[in-house]
Amino acid sequence: MSMATAGLEDEFRNYGIDVVEVTDPGDRIELTYMTAFPGFEIHHWEMGRALNALIDLEADGEWEPTRLDATVVRAPGDPMGTWYAKQAWFEGYANYRLSDEDLSEKVISTVEHVDEEP
């Protein structure tokens, strides 16, 4: 079951994610959001909120897991980095094959920061 892009954006916003853009081409969700913590590292708490938005939608039967590709920006045009969550990880979590810690560890391991060159 696919959710309309506007519905996804609303759900992310309900979880405190400042959505810049969200698209759902069918095989994944592409999320770009502006961080509330514009330092040099992607804030794990924000990552968790984005994941929880999708986990709760899936638990309510409103979303079928797909890959999530996230881009984090400090401001428009100022990328901070990227991270992702695989479809299989959402499915494993929903079926109790992955714990909170397992899912967090897998997703955090995908973080790539933009190099800060002077």
Short mmCIF file of C-alpha atoms in Angstrom, two decimals:
data_model
loop_
_atom_site.label_atom_id
_atom_site.label_comp_id
_atom_site.label_asym_id
_atom_site.label_seq_id
_atom_site.Cartn_x
_atom_site.Cartn_y
_atom_site.Cartn_z
CA MET A 1 0.00 0.00 0.00
CA SER A 2 1.49 3.32 -1.06
CA MET A 3 0.84 6.56 0.74
CA ALA A 4 0.48 9.86 -1.12
CA THR A 5 3.48 12.15 -0.89
CA ALA A 6 1.42 14.80 0.91
CA GLY A 7 0.44 12.22 3.53
CA LEU A 8 4.07 11.25 4.05
CA GLU A 9 5.09 14.88 4.41
CA ASP A 10 2.35 15.47 6.97
CA GLU A 11 3.38 12.39 8.93
CA PHE A 12 7.05 13.39 9.02
CA ARG A 13 6.05 16.91 10.14
CA ASN A 14 3.85 15.41 12.89
CA TYR A 15 7.03 13.79 14.20
CA GLY A 16 8.91 17.09 14.21
CA ILE A 17 10.81 16.63 10.94
CA ASP A 18 11.23 19.89 8.98
CA VAL A 19 10.55 18.46 5.53
CA VAL A 20 12.16 20.24 2.58
CA GLU A 21 11.04 17.62 0.07
CA VAL A 22 9.65 14.10 0.09
CA THR A 23 9.04 11.90 -2.94
CA ASP A 24 7.78 8.35 -3.27
CA PRO A 25 8.78 6.92 -6.67
CA GLY A 26 7.40 3.55 -5.54
CA ASP A 27 10.54 1.60 -4.71
CA ARG A 28 11.75 3.98 -1.99
CA ILE A 29 10.99 7.18 -0.14
CA GLU A 30 13.37 10.07 -0.74
CA LEU A 31 13.31 12.52 2.16
CA THR A 32 15.19 15.79 2.43
CA TYR A 33 14.85 17.58 5.74
CA MET A 34 16.33 20.60 7.48
CA THR A 35 17.96 19.71 10.76
CA ALA A 36 17.22 21.55 13.98
CA PHE A 37 20.82 20.74 15.00
CA PRO A 38 23.02 22.32 12.29
CA GLY A 39 26.41 21.24 13.60
CA PHE A 40 28.81 18.92 11.84
CA GLU A 41 27.16 15.56 12.60
CA ILE A 42 23.71 14.29 11.75
CA HIS A 43 21.62 14.16 14.91
CA HIS A 44 20.58 10.59 15.73
CA TRP A 45 17.45 11.70 17.58
CA GLU A 46 16.08 13.28 14.40
CA MET A 47 16.87 10.12 12.48
CA GLY A 48 14.86 8.17 15.03
CA ARG A 49 11.87 10.47 14.69
CA ALA A 50 11.85 10.01 10.90
CA LEU A 51 12.06 6.24 11.31
CA ASN A 52 9.31 6.22 13.94
CA ALA A 53 6.98 8.11 11.60
CA LEU A 54 7.26 5.28 9.06
CA ILE A 55 7.23 2.50 11.65
CA ASP A 56 3.97 3.85 13.09
CA LEU A 57 2.41 4.20 9.63
CA GLU A 58 3.33 0.60 8.90
CA ALA A 59 1.89 -0.58 12.23
CA ASP A 60 -1.37 1.21 11.36
CA GLY A 61 -1.48 -0.49 7.94
CA GLU A 62 -1.02 2.81 6.09
CA TRP A 63 2.43 2.11 4.61
CA GLU A 64 4.23 -0.93 3.27
CA PRO A 65 7.96 -0.85 3.94
CA THR A 66 10.28 0.40 1.23
CA ARG A 67 13.76 1.84 1.42
CA LEU A 68 14.14 5.31 2.96
CA ASP A 69 16.89 7.56 1.57
CA ALA A 70 17.36 10.69 3.68
CA THR A 71 19.35 13.82 2.94
CA VAL A 72 19.94 16.23 5.81
CA VAL A 73 20.52 19.94 5.16
CA ARG A 74 21.50 22.78 7.50
CA ALA A 75 19.80 25.30 5.21
CA PRO A 76 18.66 25.21 1.60
CA GLY A 77 21.69 24.37 -0.52
CA ASP A 78 23.84 23.47 2.52
CA PRO A 79 23.88 19.65 2.75
CA MET A 80 25.05 18.05 5.96
CA GLY A 81 24.95 14.39 4.94
CA THR A 82 22.85 11.35 4.11
CA TRP A 83 21.59 8.16 5.68
CA TYR A 84 19.26 5.34 4.70
CA ALA A 85 17.16 2.47 6.01
CA LYS A 86 16.63 -0.66 3.95
CA GLN A 87 13.22 -2.17 3.34
CA ALA A 88 14.37 -5.43 4.95
CA TRP A 89 15.25 -3.58 8.16
CA PHE A 90 11.73 -2.14 8.47
CA GLU A 91 10.30 -5.60 7.80
CA GLY A 92 12.64 -7.21 10.32
CA TYR A 93 11.68 -4.67 12.95
CA ALA A 94 7.95 -5.14 12.29
CA ASN A 95 8.36 -8.92 12.60
CA TYR A 96 10.44 -8.69 15.81
CA ARG A 97 13.59 -10.00 14.13
CA LEU A 98 15.34 -6.69 14.86
CA SER A 99 15.30 -4.89 18.18
CA ASP A 100 15.27 -1.10 18.61
CA GLU A 101 19.02 -1.26 19.14
CA ASP A 102 19.61 -3.47 16.09
CA LEU A 103 17.64 -1.14 13.83
CA SER A 104 19.34 1.95 15.24
CA GLU A 105 22.80 0.43 14.81
CA LYS A 106 22.13 -0.54 11.20
CA VAL A 107 20.76 2.89 10.26
CA ILE A 108 23.45 4.86 12.11
CA SER A 109 26.09 2.83 10.28
CA THR A 110 24.83 4.29 6.97
CA VAL A 111 25.45 7.93 7.91
CA GLU A 112 27.73 9.78 5.51
CA HIS A 113 28.66 13.36 6.31
CA VAL A 114 29.53 15.95 3.70
CA ASP A 115 33.22 16.76 3.90
CA GLU A 116 33.85 20.13 5.47
CA GLU A 117 36.60 21.61 3.33
CA PRO A 118 37.78 25.14 4.18
#
